Amino acid sequence: MLKIIFGNCENAIYNTSVYFKNTYQDEWITNGLSVEMIRDVDKSVVVGPHMIESPVLGAITPKELSGGVKTLILISKEKSKIFNASTCGDNCAKWLLKIGEMNDVIVNLRHIMDFGKGEFEIEVLNNHQIVRNMKELVDVAGAMI
Amino acid sequence: MRGKYLITIKNNVLRYQFEIRRNITIIRGDSATGKTTLIDMIREYYDNGEQSGIILQCKKTCVVLEGRQWKVLLENIHDSIIFIDEGNRFITTDEFSSAVKQSDNYYVIVTREGLPNLPYSTEEIYGIKNSGKYGILQQTYQEFYRIYGDVKNSIQFNPDIIIVEDSNAGYEFFENAAEDRVWETISAGGKSNIYKLLKKFDNKKILVIADGAAFGPEMDRVMKKINLSADKAIFLPESFEWLILKSDVIRDKALEEVLDNPGDYIESREYMSWERFFTALLVDKTKDTYLSYSKSKLNEAYKNKKIQQTILQEVPKQLL
């Protein structure tokens, strides 16, 4: 399940881009989930572990991926760590939910991400409350940020 | 610093053009829209000038602030537009807020966090969008768009409750106006309490009136709350004092020019956010007249029905 700590979280890795640059491994990029996330969020195609084809920038390396995708890859690969997911835009929300469906992951949010109009299941770790839609999420998280 | 500044920055594949209008601008929005790429280009141009291959056009120096030494670096930056990418934790600190307050620079900050220490305008929160290819070049044109555009209500709203950010003159004004209307007026006693009141009166039809000039930090949670209900609306004039100045209550040719281009008159080092300037301006314009304005207590003259109606005309008709 996706579990969120809202507000300040000292243990969270705040600058996810720097952490990604210094820790990512080749197989993280070519992994099926990463390939899909890169295609959906960055509109880019993974050619190989060292080359991604961006429609705007041309050939780029994983270091030039968007901050949101880097954070999503970190969350999916480094499950023991807590990352600042406020580096992700709303276009990353469905992927956060998907990663949460596959594994228990904890992320830190410093804003209210829009998880869309559908139903979902997220545990807010600040008070261990389960929220199932945006109305519940906004009511719970709004007081924590 | 005062005024607005057009910035054009381009390389072989990207071209950004946008205008910076106030001391604090926030960039957020979806991932992969080119926020970090913009900051990288600003940095590369600052470090290498035209030898970077980047072309930057702006009347002010554009510089990137980052890292642990931010405070030392900032002491030596003046009359510049400072860009800060996400990932710089110092933007959340009181120290940074104090530095911005005393600064003659403008700041462009990439973040989705509210930053309650910084009173930025709801109008200066932008996303970046791709507007297609530029001319015949294979250059993608990136431009800013306001994340919170004009908040419009197409149907008549008629609130049960008006929550006013102000606790003094602004609150008194709307409470007094309510005598002829049907709403209850509640003072939030500060912008950070508005979200709590929206939750408390969740089943009521509520209009929020807050100072747009400094309400930026609250916009994320307040707008998410408002957008989830058809019974909530928001009106964000620059401030209550701006509303009075904008109405025909005070007739002054010079005032019109100031209100048309406030950024040309507001020194960022003197006024961290614009609502304080408008208060000072209103106090000055009404000094020694029957409309003499005080923020702490509403002058009885503003309770006169004719004056009251003139000011209320500045509120969109469909809201009240």
mmCIF file with all atom_site columns, C-alpha atoms in Angstrom, chain A residues 28-85:
data_model
loop_
_atom_site.group_PDB
_atom_site.id
_atom_site.type_symbol
_atom_site.label_atom_id
_atom_site.label_alt_id
_atom_site.label_comp_id
_atom_site.label_asym_id
_atom_site.label_entity_id
_atom_site.label_seq_id
_atom_site.pdbx_PDB_ins_code
_atom_site.Cartn_x
_atom_site.Cartn_y
_atom_site.Cartn_z
_atom_site.occupancy
_atom_site.B_iso_or_equiv
_atom_site.pdbx_formal_charge
_atom_site.auth_seq_id
_atom_site.auth_comp_id
_atom_site.auth_asym_id
_atom_site.auth_atom_id
_atom_site.pdbx_PDB_model_num
ATOM 1  C CA . TRP A 1 28 ? 16.699 0.518  -12.912 1.00 0.00 ? 28 TRP A CA 1
ATOM 2  C CA . ILE A 1 29 ? 16.312 2.333  -16.233 1.00 0.00 ? 29 ILE A CA 1
ATOM 3  C CA . THR A 1 30 ? 15.550 -0.682 -18.440 1.00 0.00 ? 30 THR A CA 1
ATOM 4  C CA . ASN A 1 31 ? 13.181 -2.287 -15.945 1.00 0.00 ? 31 ASN A CA 1
ATOM 5  C CA . GLY A 1 32 ? 9.647  -2.632 -17.364 1.00 0.00 ? 32 GLY A CA 1
ATOM 6  C CA . LEU A 1 33 ? 7.982  -0.337 -14.844 1.00 0.00 ? 33 LEU A CA 1
ATOM 7  C CA . SER A 1 34 ? 10.623 2.386  -15.327 1.00 0.00 ? 34 SER A CA 1
ATOM 8  C CA . VAL A 1 35 ? 10.299 2.163  -19.113 1.00 0.00 ? 35 VAL A CA 1
ATOM 9  C CA . GLU A 1 36 ? 6.526  2.681  -18.798 1.00 0.00 ? 36 GLU A CA 1
ATOM 10 C CA . MET A 1 37 ? 6.863  5.561  -16.328 1.00 0.00 ? 37 MET A CA 1
ATOM 11 C CA . ILE A 1 38 ? 9.458  7.291  -18.525 1.00 0.00 ? 38 ILE A CA 1
ATOM 12 C CA . ARG A 1 39 ? 7.219  6.850  -21.566 1.00 0.00 ? 39 ARG A CA 1
ATOM 13 C CA . ASP A 1 40 ? 4.131  8.181  -19.762 1.00 0.00 ? 40 ASP A CA 1
ATOM 14 C CA . VAL A 1 41 ? 5.525  11.071 -17.688 1.00 0.00 ? 41 VAL A CA 1
ATOM 15 C CA . ASP A 1 42 ? 8.520  12.210 -19.765 1.00 0.00 ? 42 ASP A CA 1
ATOM 16 C CA . LYS A 1 43 ? 7.074  11.114 -23.135 1.00 0.00 ? 43 LYS A CA 1
ATOM 17 C CA . SER A 1 44 ? 10.481 9.571  -23.762 1.00 0.00 ? 44 SER A CA 1
ATOM 18 C CA . VAL A 1 45 ? 11.639 6.195  -25.014 1.00 0.00 ? 45 VAL A CA 1
ATOM 19 C CA . VAL A 1 46 ? 14.274 4.117  -23.239 1.00 0.00 ? 46 VAL A CA 1
ATOM 20 C CA . VAL A 1 47 ? 16.731 2.959  -25.917 1.00 0.00 ? 47 VAL A CA 1
ATOM 21 C CA . GLY A 1 48 ? 19.199 1.466  -23.453 1.00 0.00 ? 48 GLY A CA 1
ATOM 22 C CA . PRO A 1 49 ? 20.514 1.969  -19.930 1.00 0.00 ? 49 PRO A CA 1
ATOM 23 C CA . HIS A 1 50 ? 22.573 4.968  -21.035 1.00 0.00 ? 50 HIS A CA 1
ATOM 24 C CA . MET A 1 51 ? 20.319 6.469  -23.652 1.00 0.00 ? 51 MET A CA 1
ATOM 25 C CA . ILE A 1 52 ? 16.771 7.773  -23.649 1.00 0.00 ? 52 ILE A CA 1
ATOM 26 C CA . GLU A 1 53 ? 15.134 9.472  -26.617 1.00 0.00 ? 53 GLU A CA 1
ATOM 27 C CA . SER A 1 54 ? 13.350 12.659 -25.532 1.00 0.00 ? 54 SER A CA 1
ATOM 28 C CA . PRO A 1 55 ? 10.982 14.384 -27.996 1.00 0.00 ? 55 PRO A CA 1
ATOM 29 C CA . VAL A 1 56 ? 12.256 17.792 -26.888 1.00 0.00 ? 56 VAL A CA 1
ATOM 30 C CA . LEU A 1 57 ? 15.890 17.313 -25.863 1.00 0.00 ? 57 LEU A CA 1
ATOM 31 C CA . GLY A 1 58 ? 16.855 14.484 -28.225 1.00 0.00 ? 58 GLY A CA 1
ATOM 32 C CA . ALA A 1 59 ? 19.166 11.791 -26.847 1.00 0.00 ? 59 ALA A CA 1
ATOM 33 C CA . ILE A 1 60 ? 19.601 12.135 -23.084 1.00 0.00 ? 60 ILE A CA 1
ATOM 34 C CA . THR A 1 61 ? 21.089 10.078 -20.256 1.00 0.00 ? 61 THR A CA 1
ATOM 35 C CA . PRO A 1 62 ? 19.129 8.995  -17.146 1.00 0.00 ? 62 PRO A CA 1
ATOM 36 C CA . LYS A 1 63 ? 20.529 12.051 -15.347 1.00 0.00 ? 63 LYS A CA 1
ATOM 37 C CA . GLU A 1 64 ? 18.401 14.303 -17.565 1.00 0.00 ? 64 GLU A CA 1
ATOM 38 C CA . LEU A 1 65 ? 15.124 12.542 -16.802 1.00 0.00 ? 65 LEU A CA 1
ATOM 39 C CA . SER A 1 66 ? 12.504 14.699 -15.093 1.00 0.00 ? 66 SER A CA 1
ATOM 40 C CA . GLY A 1 67 ? 12.692 15.089 -11.321 1.00 0.00 ? 67 GLY A CA 1
ATOM 41 C CA . GLY A 1 68 ? 9.317  13.367 -11.031 1.00 0.00 ? 68 GLY A CA 1
ATOM 42 C CA . VAL A 1 69 ? 10.382 10.227 -12.899 1.00 0.00 ? 69 VAL A CA 1
ATOM 43 C CA . LYS A 1 70 ? 13.681 10.020 -11.013 1.00 0.00 ? 70 LYS A CA 1
ATOM 44 C CA . THR A 1 71 ? 11.734 10.098 -7.740  1.00 0.00 ? 71 THR A CA 1
ATOM 45 C CA . LEU A 1 72 ? 9.254  7.459  -8.962  1.00 0.00 ? 72 LEU A CA 1
ATOM 46 C CA . ILE A 1 73 ? 12.129 5.147  -9.936  1.00 0.00 ? 73 ILE A CA 1
ATOM 47 C CA . LEU A 1 74 ? 13.780 5.669  -6.533  1.00 0.00 ? 74 LEU A CA 1
ATOM 48 C CA . ILE A 1 75 ? 10.520 4.906  -4.711  1.00 0.00 ? 75 ILE A CA 1
ATOM 49 C CA . SER A 1 76 ? 10.032 1.734  -6.723  1.00 0.00 ? 76 SER A CA 1
ATOM 50 C CA . LYS A 1 77 ? 13.627 0.554  -6.235  1.00 0.00 ? 77 LYS A CA 1
ATOM 51 C CA . GLU A 1 78 ? 14.718 1.756  -2.800  1.00 0.00 ? 78 GLU A CA 1
ATOM 52 C CA . LYS A 1 79 ? 11.805 0.644  -0.672  1.00 0.00 ? 79 LYS A CA 1
ATOM 53 C CA . SER A 1 80 ? 13.615 0.997  2.632   1.00 0.00 ? 80 SER A CA 1
ATOM 54 C CA . LYS A 1 81 ? 14.100 4.725  2.106   1.00 0.00 ? 81 LYS A CA 1
ATOM 55 C CA . ILE A 1 82 ? 11.616 7.602  2.303   1.00 0.00 ? 82 ILE A CA 1
ATOM 56 C CA . PHE A 1 83 ? 11.725 10.090 -0.575  1.00 0.00 ? 83 PHE A CA 1
ATOM 57 C CA . ASN A 1 84 ? 10.316 13.573 -0.944  1.00 0.00 ? 84 ASN A CA 1
ATOM 58 C CA . ALA A 1 85 ? 7.514  12.908 -3.442  1.00 0.00 ? 85 ALA A CA 1
#
